[in-house]
mmCIF file of C-alpha atoms in Angstrom:
data_model
loop_
_atom_site.group_PDB
_atom_site.id
_atom_site.type_symbol
_atom_site.label_atom_id
_atom_site.label_comp_id
_atom_site.label_asym_id
_atom_site.label_seq_id
_atom_site.Cartn_x
_atom_site.Cartn_y
_atom_site.Cartn_z
ATOM 1 C CA UNK Z 14 66.896 140.676 115.603
ATOM 2 C CA UNK Z 15 67.922 137.006 115.662
ATOM 3 C CA UNK Z 16 67.447 136.823 119.431
ATOM 4 C CA UNK Z 17 63.907 138.185 119.177
ATOM 5 C CA UNK Z 18 62.705 136.288 116.122
ATOM 6 C CA UNK Z 19 59.057 135.409 116.696
ATOM 7 C CA UNK Z 20 55.981 133.953 115.003
ATOM 8 C CA UNK Z 21 56.454 135.919 111.797
ATOM 9 C CA UNK Z 22 59.054 133.435 110.620
ATOM 10 C CA UNK Z 23 57.793 130.294 112.285
ATOM 11 C CA UNK Z 24 58.207 130.403 116.095
ATOM 12 C CA UNK Z 25 61.984 130.376 115.764
ATOM 13 C CA UNK Z 26 64.388 131.873 118.269
ATOM 14 C CA UNK Z 27 68.173 131.700 118.393
ATOM 15 C CA UNK Z 28 70.329 131.415 121.534
ATOM 16 C CA UNK Z 29 72.459 134.484 122.209
ATOM 17 C CA UNK Z 30 75.715 132.986 120.853
ATOM 18 C CA UNK Z 31 74.110 131.637 117.682
ATOM 19 C CA UNK Z 32 72.298 134.936 117.165
ATOM 20 C CA UNK Z 33 75.607 136.801 117.437
ATOM 21 C CA UNK Z 34 77.235 134.440 114.901
ATOM 22 C CA UNK Z 35 74.321 134.943 112.503
ATOM 23 C CA UNK Z 36 74.643 138.703 112.850
ATOM 24 C CA UNK Z 37 78.377 138.595 112.057
ATOM 25 C CA UNK Z 38 77.779 136.407 108.991
ATOM 26 C CA UNK Z 39 75.059 138.768 107.819
ATOM 27 C CA UNK Z 40 77.382 141.765 108.105
ATOM 28 C CA UNK Z 41 80.066 139.877 106.162
ATOM 29 C CA UNK Z 42 77.532 139.118 103.411
ATOM 30 C CA UNK Z 43 76.651 142.813 103.212
ATOM 31 C CA UNK Z 44 80.341 143.629 102.728
ATOM 32 C CA UNK Z 45 80.439 141.234 99.766
ATOM 33 C CA UNK Z 46 77.243 142.670 98.260
ATOM 34 C CA UNK Z 47 77.498 146.488 98.034
ATOM 35 C CA UNK Z 48 74.065 146.824 96.427
ATOM 36 C CA UNK Z 49 72.461 144.952 99.327
ATOM 37 C CA UNK Z 50 74.442 147.070 101.799
ATOM 38 C CA UNK Z 51 72.926 150.175 100.238
ATOM 39 C CA UNK Z 52 69.437 148.658 100.490
ATOM 40 C CA UNK Z 53 69.958 147.764 104.156
ATOM 41 C CA UNK Z 54 70.025 151.439 105.132
ATOM 42 C CA UNK Z 55 66.214 151.400 104.958
ATOM 43 C CA UNK Z 56 64.532 149.599 107.896
ATOM 44 C CA UNK Z 57 62.047 147.658 105.737
ATOM 45 C CA UNK Z 58 64.762 146.437 103.371
ATOM 46 C CA UNK Z 59 66.991 145.481 106.306
ATOM 47 C CA UNK Z 60 64.187 143.269 107.626
ATOM 48 C CA UNK Z 61 63.698 141.685 104.204
ATOM 49 C CA UNK Z 62 67.438 141.043 103.790
ATOM 50 C CA UNK Z 63 67.621 139.439 107.230
ATOM 51 C CA UNK Z 64 64.778 137.080 106.306
ATOM 52 C CA UNK Z 65 66.516 136.148 103.050
ATOM 53 C CA UNK Z 66 69.803 135.576 104.857
ATOM 54 C CA UNK Z 67 68.068 133.380 107.416
ATOM 55 C CA UNK Z 68 66.890 131.170 104.516
ATOM 56 C CA UNK Z 69 70.580 130.796 103.526
ATOM 57 C CA UNK Z 70 69.912 132.380 100.145
ATOM 58 C CA UNK Z 71 72.217 134.811 98.286
ATOM 59 C CA UNK Z 72 71.471 138.452 98.971
ATOM 60 C CA UNK Z 73 69.631 140.309 96.191
ATOM 61 C CA UNK Z 74 71.193 143.043 94.069
ATOM 62 C CA UNK Z 75 68.188 145.386 93.998
ATOM 63 C CA UNK Z 76 65.005 146.121 95.908
ATOM 64 C CA UNK Z 77 62.734 144.488 93.321
ATOM 65 C CA UNK Z 78 64.573 141.177 93.583
ATOM 66 C CA UNK Z 79 64.397 141.499 97.375
ATOM 67 C CA UNK Z 80 60.621 141.945 97.318
ATOM 68 C CA UNK Z 81 60.220 138.994 94.950
ATOM 69 C CA UNK Z 82 62.179 136.836 97.375
ATOM 70 C CA UNK Z 83 60.063 138.083 100.292
ATOM 71 C CA UNK Z 84 56.815 137.168 98.532
ATOM 72 C CA UNK Z 85 58.303 133.778 97.640
ATOM 73 C CA UNK Z 86 59.243 133.299 101.290
ATOM 74 C CA UNK Z 87 55.697 134.065 102.422
ATOM 75 C CA UNK Z 88 53.879 132.000 99.798
ATOM 76 C CA UNK Z 89 56.137 129.031 99.089
ATOM 77 C CA UNK Z 90 59.162 128.609 101.336
ATOM 78 C CA UNK Z 91 57.146 128.232 104.521
ATOM 79 C CA UNK Z 92 55.653 124.737 104.220
ATOM 80 C CA UNK Z 93 54.054 124.749 107.668
ATOM 81 C CA UNK Z 94 52.520 128.160 107.035
ATOM 82 C CA UNK Z 95 51.336 127.147 103.579
ATOM 83 C CA UNK Z 96 49.569 124.120 105.028
ATOM 84 C CA UNK Z 97 47.787 126.342 107.529
ATOM 85 C CA UNK Z 98 47.157 128.996 104.885
ATOM 86 C CA UNK Z 99 45.569 126.628 102.385
ATOM 87 C CA UNK Z 100 42.880 125.510 104.816
ATOM 88 C CA UNK Z 101 40.537 127.645 106.884
ATOM 89 C CA UNK Z 102 38.528 125.479 109.251
ATOM 90 C CA UNK Z 103 37.306 122.584 107.137
ATOM 91 C CA UNK Z 104 37.123 124.540 103.880
ATOM 92 C CA UNK Z 105 39.882 123.652 101.393
ATOM 93 C CA UNK Z 106 41.397 126.574 99.515
ATOM 94 C CA UNK Z 107 40.679 125.705 95.844
ATOM 95 C CA UNK Z 108 43.251 127.966 94.147
ATOM 96 C CA UNK Z 109 46.765 127.066 93.044
ATOM 97 C CA UNK Z 110 49.789 128.925 94.342
ATOM 98 C CA UNK Z 111 50.248 130.595 90.953
ATOM 99 C CA UNK Z 112 46.608 131.732 90.894
ATOM 100 C CA UNK Z 113 46.933 132.936 94.482
ATOM 101 C CA UNK Z 114 49.933 135.063 93.584
ATOM 102 C CA UNK Z 115 48.208 136.419 90.474
ATOM 103 C CA UNK Z 116 45.076 137.377 92.433
ATOM 104 C CA UNK Z 117 47.187 138.970 95.172
ATOM 105 C CA UNK Z 118 48.977 141.107 92.567
ATOM 106 C CA UNK Z 119 45.684 142.139 90.996
ATOM 107 C CA UNK Z 120 44.277 143.120 94.397
ATOM 108 C CA UNK Z 121 47.414 145.162 95.142
ATOM 109 C CA UNK Z 122 47.019 147.027 91.856
ATOM 110 C CA UNK Z 123 43.302 147.730 92.277
ATOM 111 C CA UNK Z 124 43.746 149.048 95.807
ATOM 112 C CA UNK Z 125 46.725 151.162 94.745
ATOM 113 C CA UNK Z 126 44.943 153.008 91.935
ATOM 114 C CA UNK Z 127 41.674 153.420 93.833
ATOM 115 C CA UNK Z 128 40.756 156.632 95.615
ATOM 116 C CA UNK Z 129 41.304 154.921 98.965
ATOM 117 C CA UNK Z 130 44.274 152.576 99.352
ATOM 118 C CA UNK Z 131 42.656 150.966 102.428
ATOM 119 C CA UNK Z 132 39.431 149.012 101.965
ATOM 120 C CA UNK Z 133 36.941 147.568 104.410
ATOM 121 C CA UNK Z 134 36.739 143.817 104.863
ATOM 122 C CA UNK Z 135 33.372 143.865 103.065
ATOM 123 C CA UNK Z 136 34.813 145.778 100.087
ATOM 124 C CA UNK Z 137 37.720 143.353 99.737
ATOM 125 C CA UNK Z 138 35.509 140.261 99.973
ATOM 126 C CA UNK Z 139 33.015 141.685 97.442
ATOM 127 C CA UNK Z 140 35.828 142.461 95.005
ATOM 128 C CA UNK Z 141 37.325 138.986 95.455
ATOM 129 C CA UNK Z 142 33.908 137.365 94.973
ATOM 130 C CA UNK Z 143 33.484 139.204 91.660
ATOM 131 C CA UNK Z 144 36.929 138.051 90.518
ATOM 132 C CA UNK Z 145 36.241 134.411 91.342
ATOM 133 C CA UNK Z 146 32.894 134.603 89.521
ATOM 134 C CA UNK Z 147 34.457 136.139 86.420
ATOM 135 C CA UNK Z 148 34.198 133.726 83.491
ATOM 136 C CA UNK Z 149 37.652 134.811 82.228
ATOM 137 C CA UNK Z 150 39.273 133.928 85.545
ATOM 138 C CA UNK Z 151 37.695 131.109 87.566
ATOM 139 C CA UNK Z 152 33.955 131.047 86.721
ATOM 140 C CA UNK Z 153 33.060 129.826 90.215
ATOM 141 C CA UNK Z 154 29.460 129.778 91.421
ATOM 142 C CA UNK Z 155 28.357 132.577 93.740
ATOM 143 C CA UNK Z 156 28.472 130.323 96.802
ATOM 144 C CA UNK Z 157 31.919 128.958 95.973
ATOM 145 C CA UNK Z 158 33.184 132.449 95.125
ATOM 146 C CA UNK Z 159 32.066 133.803 98.503
ATOM 147 C CA UNK Z 160 33.659 130.899 100.395
ATOM 148 C CA UNK Z 161 36.893 131.277 98.414
ATOM 149 C CA UNK Z 162 36.942 135.047 98.964
ATOM 150 C CA UNK Z 163 36.568 134.608 102.725
ATOM 151 C CA UNK Z 164 39.311 131.974 102.735
ATOM 152 C CA UNK Z 165 41.572 134.194 100.638
ATOM 153 C CA UNK Z 166 41.104 137.104 103.044
ATOM 154 C CA UNK Z 167 41.842 134.909 106.053
ATOM 155 C CA UNK Z 168 45.060 133.707 104.425
ATOM 156 C CA UNK Z 169 46.229 137.267 103.770
ATOM 157 C CA UNK Z 170 45.329 138.634 107.174
ATOM 158 C CA UNK Z 171 45.875 135.780 109.630
ATOM 159 C CA UNK Z 172 48.434 133.462 108.025
ATOM 160 C CA UNK Z 173 50.682 135.612 105.842
ATOM 161 C CA UNK Z 174 50.245 139.019 107.449
ATOM 162 C CA UNK Z 175 50.330 140.820 104.097
ATOM 163 C CA UNK Z 176 47.052 142.649 104.794
ATOM 164 C CA UNK Z 177 46.915 144.489 108.109
ATOM 165 C CA UNK Z 178 44.321 146.684 109.865
ATOM 166 C CA UNK Z 179 44.639 150.370 108.979
ATOM 167 C CA UNK Z 180 42.042 151.668 111.431
ATOM 168 C CA UNK Z 181 38.291 152.272 111.367
ATOM 169 C CA UNK Z 182 37.584 148.793 110.002
ATOM 170 C CA UNK Z 183 39.829 149.229 106.955
ATOM 171 C CA UNK Z 184 42.629 146.962 105.735
ATOM 172 C CA UNK Z 185 45.673 147.694 103.626
ATOM 173 C CA UNK Z 186 48.944 146.103 102.601
ATOM 174 C CA UNK Z 187 51.691 145.639 105.176
ATOM 175 C CA UNK Z 188 53.897 148.216 103.410
ATOM 176 C CA UNK Z 189 53.333 150.350 100.338
ATOM 177 C CA UNK Z 190 56.621 149.198 98.791
ATOM 178 C CA UNK Z 191 55.443 145.566 98.878
ATOM 179 C CA UNK Z 192 52.100 146.592 97.388
ATOM 180 C CA UNK Z 193 53.828 148.525 94.586
ATOM 181 C CA UNK Z 194 56.005 145.528 93.749
ATOM 182 C CA UNK Z 195 52.971 143.254 93.518
ATOM 183 C CA UNK Z 196 51.141 145.841 91.398
ATOM 184 C CA UNK Z 197 54.120 145.962 89.013
ATOM 185 C CA UNK Z 198 53.850 142.212 88.570
ATOM 186 C CA UNK Z 199 50.188 142.573 87.651
ATOM 187 C CA UNK Z 200 50.928 145.225 85.014
ATOM 188 C CA UNK Z 201 53.695 142.988 83.616
ATOM 189 C CA UNK Z 202 51.094 140.282 82.918
ATOM 190 C CA UNK Z 203 49.296 142.569 80.450
ATOM 191 C CA UNK Z 204 49.897 142.666 76.676
ATOM 192 C CA UNK Z 205 52.642 145.078 75.610
ATOM 193 C CA UNK Z 206 50.204 147.696 74.278
ATOM 194 C CA UNK Z 207 48.383 147.800 77.614
ATOM 195 C CA UNK Z 208 51.723 148.247 79.385
ATOM 196 C CA UNK Z 209 52.599 151.109 77.029
ATOM 197 C CA UNK Z 210 49.242 152.744 77.769
ATOM 198 C CA UNK Z 211 49.828 152.399 81.519
ATOM 199 C CA UNK Z 212 53.303 153.967 81.387
ATOM 200 C CA UNK Z 213 52.000 156.767 79.143
ATOM 201 C CA UNK Z 214 49.195 157.531 81.584
ATOM 202 C CA UNK Z 215 51.167 157.330 84.822
ATOM 203 C CA UNK Z 216 54.738 158.357 83.908
ATOM 204 C CA UNK Z 217 54.195 161.859 85.344
ATOM 205 C CA UNK Z 218 52.343 160.598 88.438
ATOM 206 C CA UNK Z 219 54.712 160.456 91.448
ATOM 207 C CA UNK Z 220 52.393 158.034 93.257
ATOM 208 C CA UNK Z 221 52.926 155.403 90.533
ATOM 209 C CA UNK Z 222 56.674 155.926 90.049
ATOM 210 C CA UNK Z 223 57.715 152.702 91.756
ATOM 211 C CA UNK Z 224 55.097 150.678 89.872
ATOM 212 C CA UNK Z 225 56.458 151.941 86.537
ATOM 213 C CA UNK Z 226 60.068 151.242 87.545
ATOM 214 C CA UNK Z 227 59.156 147.875 89.068
ATOM 215 C CA UNK Z 228 57.511 146.816 85.803
ATOM 216 C CA UNK Z 229 60.963 146.499 84.205
ATOM 217 C CA UNK Z 230 61.996 143.935 86.825
ATOM 218 C CA UNK Z 231 59.450 141.489 85.381
ATOM 219 C CA UNK Z 232 60.349 141.980 81.708
ATOM 220 C CA UNK Z 233 62.342 139.351 79.840
ATOM 221 C CA UNK Z 234 62.630 140.770 76.317
ATOM 222 C CA UNK Z 235 64.994 143.720 75.633
ATOM 223 C CA UNK Z 236 62.840 144.970 72.748
ATOM 224 C CA UNK Z 237 59.799 145.307 75.022
ATOM 225 C CA UNK Z 238 61.887 147.001 77.739
ATOM 226 C CA UNK Z 239 63.223 149.489 75.177
ATOM 227 C CA UNK Z 240 59.726 150.285 73.871
ATOM 228 C CA UNK Z 241 58.607 151.131 77.400
ATOM 229 C CA UNK Z 242 61.823 152.990 78.280
ATOM 230 C CA UNK Z 243 61.435 155.198 75.203
ATOM 231 C CA UNK Z 244 58.306 156.687 76.792
ATOM 232 C CA UNK Z 245 60.510 157.952 79.643
ATOM 233 C CA UNK Z 246 63.282 159.237 77.371
ATOM 234 C CA UNK Z 247 64.210 162.908 77.979
ATOM 235 C CA UNK Z 248 64.249 165.280 75.004
ATOM 236 C CA UNK Z 249 65.193 168.908 74.551
ATOM 237 C CA UNK Z 250 61.546 169.885 74.805
ATOM 238 C CA UNK Z 251 60.749 167.472 77.634
ATOM 239 C CA UNK Z 252 63.503 167.613 80.212
ATOM 240 C CA UNK Z 253 61.378 166.622 83.188
ATOM 241 C CA UNK Z 254 63.487 165.902 86.257
ATOM 242 C CA UNK Z 255 61.437 162.977 87.577
ATOM 243 C CA UNK Z 256 61.155 161.451 84.097
ATOM 244 C CA UNK Z 257 64.902 161.630 83.481
ATOM 245 C CA UNK Z 258 65.642 159.944 86.799
ATOM 246 C CA UNK Z 259 63.196 157.138 86.002
ATOM 247 C CA UNK Z 260 64.758 156.759 82.549
ATOM 248 C CA UNK Z 261 68.221 156.465 84.119
ATOM 249 C CA UNK Z 262 67.128 153.801 86.565
ATOM 250 C CA UNK Z 263 65.241 151.569 84.109
ATOM 251 C CA UNK Z 264 67.894 151.735 81.383
ATOM 252 C CA UNK Z 265 71.105 151.631 83.427
ATOM 253 C CA UNK Z 266 70.243 149.746 86.612
ATOM 254 C CA UNK Z 267 67.621 147.228 85.492
ATOM 255 C CA UNK Z 268 69.925 145.731 82.817
ATOM 256 C CA UNK Z 269 66.827 144.798 80.810
ATOM 257 C CA UNK Z 270 67.756 146.833 77.699
ATOM 258 C CA UNK Z 271 70.371 145.961 75.092
ATOM 259 C CA UNK Z 272 73.932 147.213 75.497
ATOM 260 C CA UNK Z 273 73.557 149.667 72.599
ATOM 261 C CA UNK Z 274 70.377 151.142 74.100
ATOM 262 C CA UNK Z 275 71.992 151.415 77.557
ATOM 263 C CA UNK Z 276 75.055 153.198 76.122
ATOM 264 C CA UNK Z 277 72.831 155.669 74.291
ATOM 265 C CA UNK Z 278 70.887 156.233 77.510
ATOM 266 C CA UNK Z 279 74.146 156.869 79.374
ATOM 267 C CA UNK Z 280 74.999 159.702 76.987
ATOM 268 C CA UNK Z 281 71.598 161.335 77.509
ATOM 269 C CA UNK Z 282 71.789 160.980 81.279
ATOM 270 C CA UNK Z 283 75.382 162.243 81.210
ATOM 271 C CA UNK Z 284 74.302 165.455 79.495
ATOM 272 C CA UNK Z 285 71.745 166.068 82.232
ATOM 273 C CA UNK Z 286 74.396 165.508 84.902
ATOM 274 C CA UNK Z 287 76.798 167.928 83.234
ATOM 275 C CA UNK Z 288 74.407 170.714 82.279
ATOM 276 C CA UNK Z 289 71.374 170.613 84.574
ATOM 277 C CA UNK Z 290 71.025 173.625 86.868
ATOM 278 C CA UNK Z 291 69.487 171.484 89.629
ATOM 279 C CA UNK Z 292 72.349 170.184 91.785
ATOM 280 C CA UNK Z 293 70.204 167.669 93.692
ATOM 281 C CA UNK Z 294 68.919 166.267 90.401
ATOM 282 C CA UNK Z 295 72.487 165.968 89.059
ATOM 283 C CA UNK Z 296 73.566 164.229 92.270
ATOM 284 C CA UNK Z 297 70.752 161.674 92.108
ATOM 285 C CA UNK Z 298 71.526 160.913 88.458
ATOM 286 C CA UNK Z 299 75.235 160.542 89.133
ATOM 287 C CA UNK Z 300 74.487 158.143 91.981
ATOM 288 C CA UNK Z 301 72.456 155.996 89.560
ATOM 289 C CA UNK Z 302 75.280 156.018 86.992
ATOM 290 C CA UNK Z 303 77.903 155.011 89.548
ATOM 291 C CA UNK Z 304 75.604 152.308 90.930
ATOM 292 C CA UNK Z 305 75.291 150.988 87.368
ATOM 293 C CA UNK Z 306 78.999 150.139 87.239
ATOM 294 C CA UNK Z 307 77.935 146.518 87.779
ATOM 295 C CA UNK Z 308 76.358 146.670 84.305
ATOM 296 C CA UNK Z 309 79.147 145.263 82.153
ATOM 297 C CA UNK Z 310 77.546 146.636 78.977
ATOM 298 C CA UNK Z 311 78.326 150.233 79.966
ATOM 299 C CA UNK Z 312 81.231 150.112 82.423
ATOM 300 C CA UNK Z 313 83.822 151.058 79.780
ATOM 301 C CA UNK Z 314 81.637 153.944 78.578
ATOM 302 C CA UNK Z 315 81.210 155.172 82.159
ATOM 303 C CA UNK Z 316 84.984 155.080 82.650
ATOM 304 C CA UNK Z 317 85.586 157.070 79.435
ATOM 305 C CA UNK Z 318 82.902 159.576 80.353
ATOM 306 C CA UNK Z 319 84.328 160.121 83.847
ATOM 307 C CA UNK Z 320 87.793 160.333 82.291
ATOM 308 C CA UNK Z 321 86.724 163.433 80.369
ATOM 309 C CA UNK Z 322 86.210 165.078 83.764
ATOM 310 C CA UNK Z 323 89.652 164.165 85.033
ATOM 311 C CA UNK Z 324 92.471 166.730 84.812
ATOM 312 C CA UNK Z 325 95.545 166.365 82.608
ATOM 313 C CA UNK Z 326 95.344 162.739 81.453
ATOM 314 C CA UNK Z 327 91.635 162.411 80.556
ATOM 315 C CA UNK Z 328 91.916 158.888 81.965
ATOM 316 C CA UNK Z 329 89.873 157.932 84.977
ATOM 317 C CA UNK Z 330 92.164 155.910 87.286
ATOM 318 C CA UNK Z 331 91.347 152.218 87.282
ATOM 319 C CA UNK Z 332 91.878 152.082 91.043
ATOM 320 C CA UNK Z 333 89.206 154.737 91.576
ATOM 321 C CA UNK Z 334 86.828 152.936 89.229
ATOM 322 C CA UNK Z 335 87.269 149.674 91.133
ATOM 323 C CA UNK Z 336 86.563 151.437 94.407
ATOM 324 C CA UNK Z 337 83.371 152.928 92.997
ATOM 325 C CA UNK Z 338 82.289 149.447 91.907
ATOM 326 C CA UNK Z 339 82.987 147.964 95.324
ATOM 327 C CA UNK Z 340 80.909 150.358 97.377
ATOM 328 C CA UNK Z 341 78.034 152.795 96.828
ATOM 329 C CA UNK Z 342 79.399 156.341 96.432
ATOM 330 C CA UNK Z 343 79.074 158.609 99.436
ATOM 331 C CA UNK Z 344 78.403 162.335 99.408
ATOM 332 C CA UNK Z 345 82.115 163.230 99.444
ATOM 333 C CA UNK Z 346 82.768 161.314 96.227
ATOM 334 C CA UNK Z 347 79.771 162.886 94.523
ATOM 335 C CA UNK Z 348 80.887 166.345 95.626
ATOM 336 C CA UNK Z 349 84.387 165.801 94.232
ATOM 337 C CA UNK Z 350 82.968 164.704 90.906
ATOM 338 C CA UNK Z 351 80.202 167.256 90.537
ATOM 339 C CA UNK Z 352 81.627 170.429 92.034
ATOM 340 C CA UNK Z 353 85.367 170.186 91.527
ATOM 341 C CA UNK Z 354 86.477 168.025 88.626
ATOM 342 C CA UNK Z 355 84.642 170.323 86.178
ATOM 343 C CA UNK Z 356 86.112 173.410 87.813
ATOM 344 C CA UNK Z 357 87.920 175.646 85.255
ATOM 345 C CA UNK Z 358 90.607 176.277 87.870
ATOM 346 C CA UNK Z 359 93.230 173.592 87.146
ATOM 347 C CA UNK Z 360 94.636 173.696 90.672
ATOM 348 C CA UNK Z 361 91.155 173.030 92.062
ATOM 349 C CA UNK Z 362 90.716 170.140 89.632
ATOM 350 C CA UNK Z 363 94.060 168.601 90.597
ATOM 351 C CA UNK Z 364 93.182 168.942 94.290
ATOM 352 C CA UNK Z 365 89.800 167.307 93.688
ATOM 353 C CA UNK Z 366 91.397 164.460 91.748
ATOM 354 C CA UNK Z 367 93.892 163.869 94.535
ATOM 355 C CA UNK Z 368 91.080 163.978 97.133
ATOM 356 C CA UNK Z 369 89.033 161.474 95.119
#
């Protein structure tokens, strides 16, 4: 990757020896950041992490932070690209970086919820023109709005590469995950009641799952995060698998809720892990809980909860807990926990404990 680095990051290539050194340092960073190592299993996230590492920045702990850093890299950390991007021909681009980012997020959201996630160049420019004319946004004249819309589109397509051709004259975002992250940022700019309405409307829609989860990344107030998380809370009459998994992720992994709320959420998620009849669902939930061991507000509760599964002593070994914190759990660990440690056969439980 370092040997073949091309225009995307500024016409930079590394000699073979330097590329090899960079690769070794990157692998060492992944070893020190288990959450990033887990992310790197996906090709898109591996590319993003490599870009972040090349900028000599610390690796992110979750995918939402990684996407934020990628957008920052594209819009701000590339001075030579920003100079080119802010001028198309002789027409100056009359929008601040903050306004550019806000408009980009709004465009991502509108395209995501539309019937067709890929728009023609004419459709995008017309939509942008309307936004720049809007009195609540910029209140530009029609002529200035059209020029700005054309400049904006050129920046996205030619300079930043965020919008790419999707065939038959249509354009879409480089990757849906990046578009969903931007859309989450747009929803986060709304008043709390509008956010509540959005989550209520789309919480059962699989196509908007990542937007709902990503929304929590942008929140700063625990009380607002808890209001939104409550809409995803499982109940006896509403044990929806997808909803419970979203609830687990936003309350345990995002670390946006208070410690008391997170501990209460852990108990609810724990019941689903112990009593659900869907093994794949239980496995996914358990993976979230074990990944949340970096959340200091609940680590002691997780240890006590796992200890109730452990034979004889009811104490989960500290050495095992430290190992689970150091690296994402693999399928063998999950199998030991889910299938064996709750086994009524004591010999099977002791064997599973020893194996773990």
